[in-house]
Short mmCIF file of C-alpha atoms in Angstrom, two decimals:
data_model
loop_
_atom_site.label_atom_id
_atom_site.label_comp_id
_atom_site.label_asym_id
_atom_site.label_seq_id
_atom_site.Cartn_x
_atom_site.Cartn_y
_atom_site.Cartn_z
CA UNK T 128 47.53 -49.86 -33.16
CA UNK T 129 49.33 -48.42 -35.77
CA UNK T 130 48.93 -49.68 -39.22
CA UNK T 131 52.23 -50.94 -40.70
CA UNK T 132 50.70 -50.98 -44.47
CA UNK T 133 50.42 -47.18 -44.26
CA UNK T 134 53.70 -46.57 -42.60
CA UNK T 135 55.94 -47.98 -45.19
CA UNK T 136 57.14 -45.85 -48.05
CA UNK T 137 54.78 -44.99 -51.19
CA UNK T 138 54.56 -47.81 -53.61
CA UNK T 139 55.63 -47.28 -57.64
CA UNK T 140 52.86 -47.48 -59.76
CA UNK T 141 51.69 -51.31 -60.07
CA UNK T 142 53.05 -51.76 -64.05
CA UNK T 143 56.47 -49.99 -62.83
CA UNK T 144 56.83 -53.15 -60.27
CA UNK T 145 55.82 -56.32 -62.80
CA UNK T 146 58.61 -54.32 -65.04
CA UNK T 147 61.34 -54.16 -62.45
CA UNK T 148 63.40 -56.94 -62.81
CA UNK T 149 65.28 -57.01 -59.59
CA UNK T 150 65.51 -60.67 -57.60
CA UNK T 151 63.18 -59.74 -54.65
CA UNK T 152 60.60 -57.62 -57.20
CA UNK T 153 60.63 -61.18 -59.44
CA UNK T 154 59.87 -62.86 -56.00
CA UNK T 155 57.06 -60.53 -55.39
CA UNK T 156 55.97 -60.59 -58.88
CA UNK T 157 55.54 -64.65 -58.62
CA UNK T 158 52.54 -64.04 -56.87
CA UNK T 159 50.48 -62.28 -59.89
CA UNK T 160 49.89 -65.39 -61.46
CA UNK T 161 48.50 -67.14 -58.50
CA UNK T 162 45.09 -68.31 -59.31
CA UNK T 163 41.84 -67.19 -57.43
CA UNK T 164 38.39 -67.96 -57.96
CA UNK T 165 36.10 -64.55 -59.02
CA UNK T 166 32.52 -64.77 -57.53
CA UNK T 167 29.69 -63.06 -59.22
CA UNK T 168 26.82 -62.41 -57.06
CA UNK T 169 23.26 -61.70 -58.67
CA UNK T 170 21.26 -60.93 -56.11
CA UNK T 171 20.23 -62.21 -52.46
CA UNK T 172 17.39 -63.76 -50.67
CA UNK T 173 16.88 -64.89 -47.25
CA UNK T 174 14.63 -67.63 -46.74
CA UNK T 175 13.75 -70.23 -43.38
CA UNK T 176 14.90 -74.00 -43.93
CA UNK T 177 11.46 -74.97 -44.61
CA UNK T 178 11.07 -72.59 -47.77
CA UNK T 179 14.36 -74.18 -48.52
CA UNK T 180 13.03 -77.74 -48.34
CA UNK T 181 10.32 -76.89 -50.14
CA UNK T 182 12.10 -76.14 -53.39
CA UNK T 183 11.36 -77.75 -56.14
CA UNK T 184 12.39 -78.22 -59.69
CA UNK T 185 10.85 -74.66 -61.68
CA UNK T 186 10.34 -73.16 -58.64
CA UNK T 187 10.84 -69.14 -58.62
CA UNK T 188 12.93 -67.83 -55.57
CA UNK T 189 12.42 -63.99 -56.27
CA UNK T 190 15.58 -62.10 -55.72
CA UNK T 191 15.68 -58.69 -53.79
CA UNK T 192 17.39 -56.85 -56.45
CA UNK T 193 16.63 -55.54 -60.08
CA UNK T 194 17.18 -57.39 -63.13
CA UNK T 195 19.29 -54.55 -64.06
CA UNK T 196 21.07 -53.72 -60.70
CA UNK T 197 24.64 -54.04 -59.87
CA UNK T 198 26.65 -57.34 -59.70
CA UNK T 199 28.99 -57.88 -56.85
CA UNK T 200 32.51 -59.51 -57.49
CA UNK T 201 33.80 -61.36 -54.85
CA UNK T 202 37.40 -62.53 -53.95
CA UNK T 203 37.65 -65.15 -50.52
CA UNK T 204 34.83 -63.29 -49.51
CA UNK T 205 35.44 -59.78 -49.80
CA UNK T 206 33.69 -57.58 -52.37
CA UNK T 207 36.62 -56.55 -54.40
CA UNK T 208 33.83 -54.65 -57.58
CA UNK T 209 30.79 -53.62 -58.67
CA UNK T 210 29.56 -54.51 -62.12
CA UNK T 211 27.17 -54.74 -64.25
CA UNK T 212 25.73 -58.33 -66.28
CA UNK T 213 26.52 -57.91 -69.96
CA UNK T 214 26.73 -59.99 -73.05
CA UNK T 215 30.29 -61.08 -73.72
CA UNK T 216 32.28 -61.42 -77.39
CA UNK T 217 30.96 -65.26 -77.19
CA UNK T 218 27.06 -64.08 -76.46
CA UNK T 219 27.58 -65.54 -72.77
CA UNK T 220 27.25 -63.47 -69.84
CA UNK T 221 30.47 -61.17 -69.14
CA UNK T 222 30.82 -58.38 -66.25
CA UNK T 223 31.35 -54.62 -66.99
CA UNK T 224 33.20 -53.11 -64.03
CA UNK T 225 31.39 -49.63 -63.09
CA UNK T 226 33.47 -49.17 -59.38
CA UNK T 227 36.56 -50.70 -57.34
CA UNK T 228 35.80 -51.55 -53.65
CA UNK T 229 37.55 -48.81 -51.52
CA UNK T 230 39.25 -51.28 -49.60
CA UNK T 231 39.77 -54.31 -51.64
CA UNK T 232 43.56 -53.20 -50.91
CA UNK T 233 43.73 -53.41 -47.39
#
């Protein structure tokens, strides 16, 4: 099946479109300051229900990554970057972004 994204003619750059100030781009626009919730994940670890129930208050659940490896950010489930955990302006913990998923467009 042919994919109607890739059919339709190329696309301005992205600042060119939030500066166009025709009706239907200022429709289209409305929908940059939709909110969505940014997901940073750490690290994973799979575990059965009993090591789950198990869990207690200062436990450790080791993660399978290092402390220094990449961060995944994650929009409605999709990995949209790669990061890295840094120290932000405020001293809390900020992302760097060191890639862009390939197909966090599509």
């Amino acid at each position: 099946m042919a994919d109607i994204a890739n059919q339709a003619a190329p696309e301005a750059a992205p600042d060119a479109d939030r500066r166009d100030s025709s009706p239907e781009n200022q429709y289209r626009r409305s929908i940059f300051s939709v909110p969505v919730s940014v997901t940073v994940s750490v690290g994973r670890q799979k575990i059965s229900v009993s090591e789950l129930l198990d869990l207690q208050e200062d436990a450790i659940l080791p993660l399978a990554t290092p402390i220094d490896g990449p961060v995944e950010l994650i929009v409605e489930g999709r990995v949209i970057a790669l990061g890295e955990l840094i120290e932000g302006e405020d001293g809390g913990l900020a992302v760097r972004i060191t890639e862009i998923a390939e197909d966090s467009n599509g």
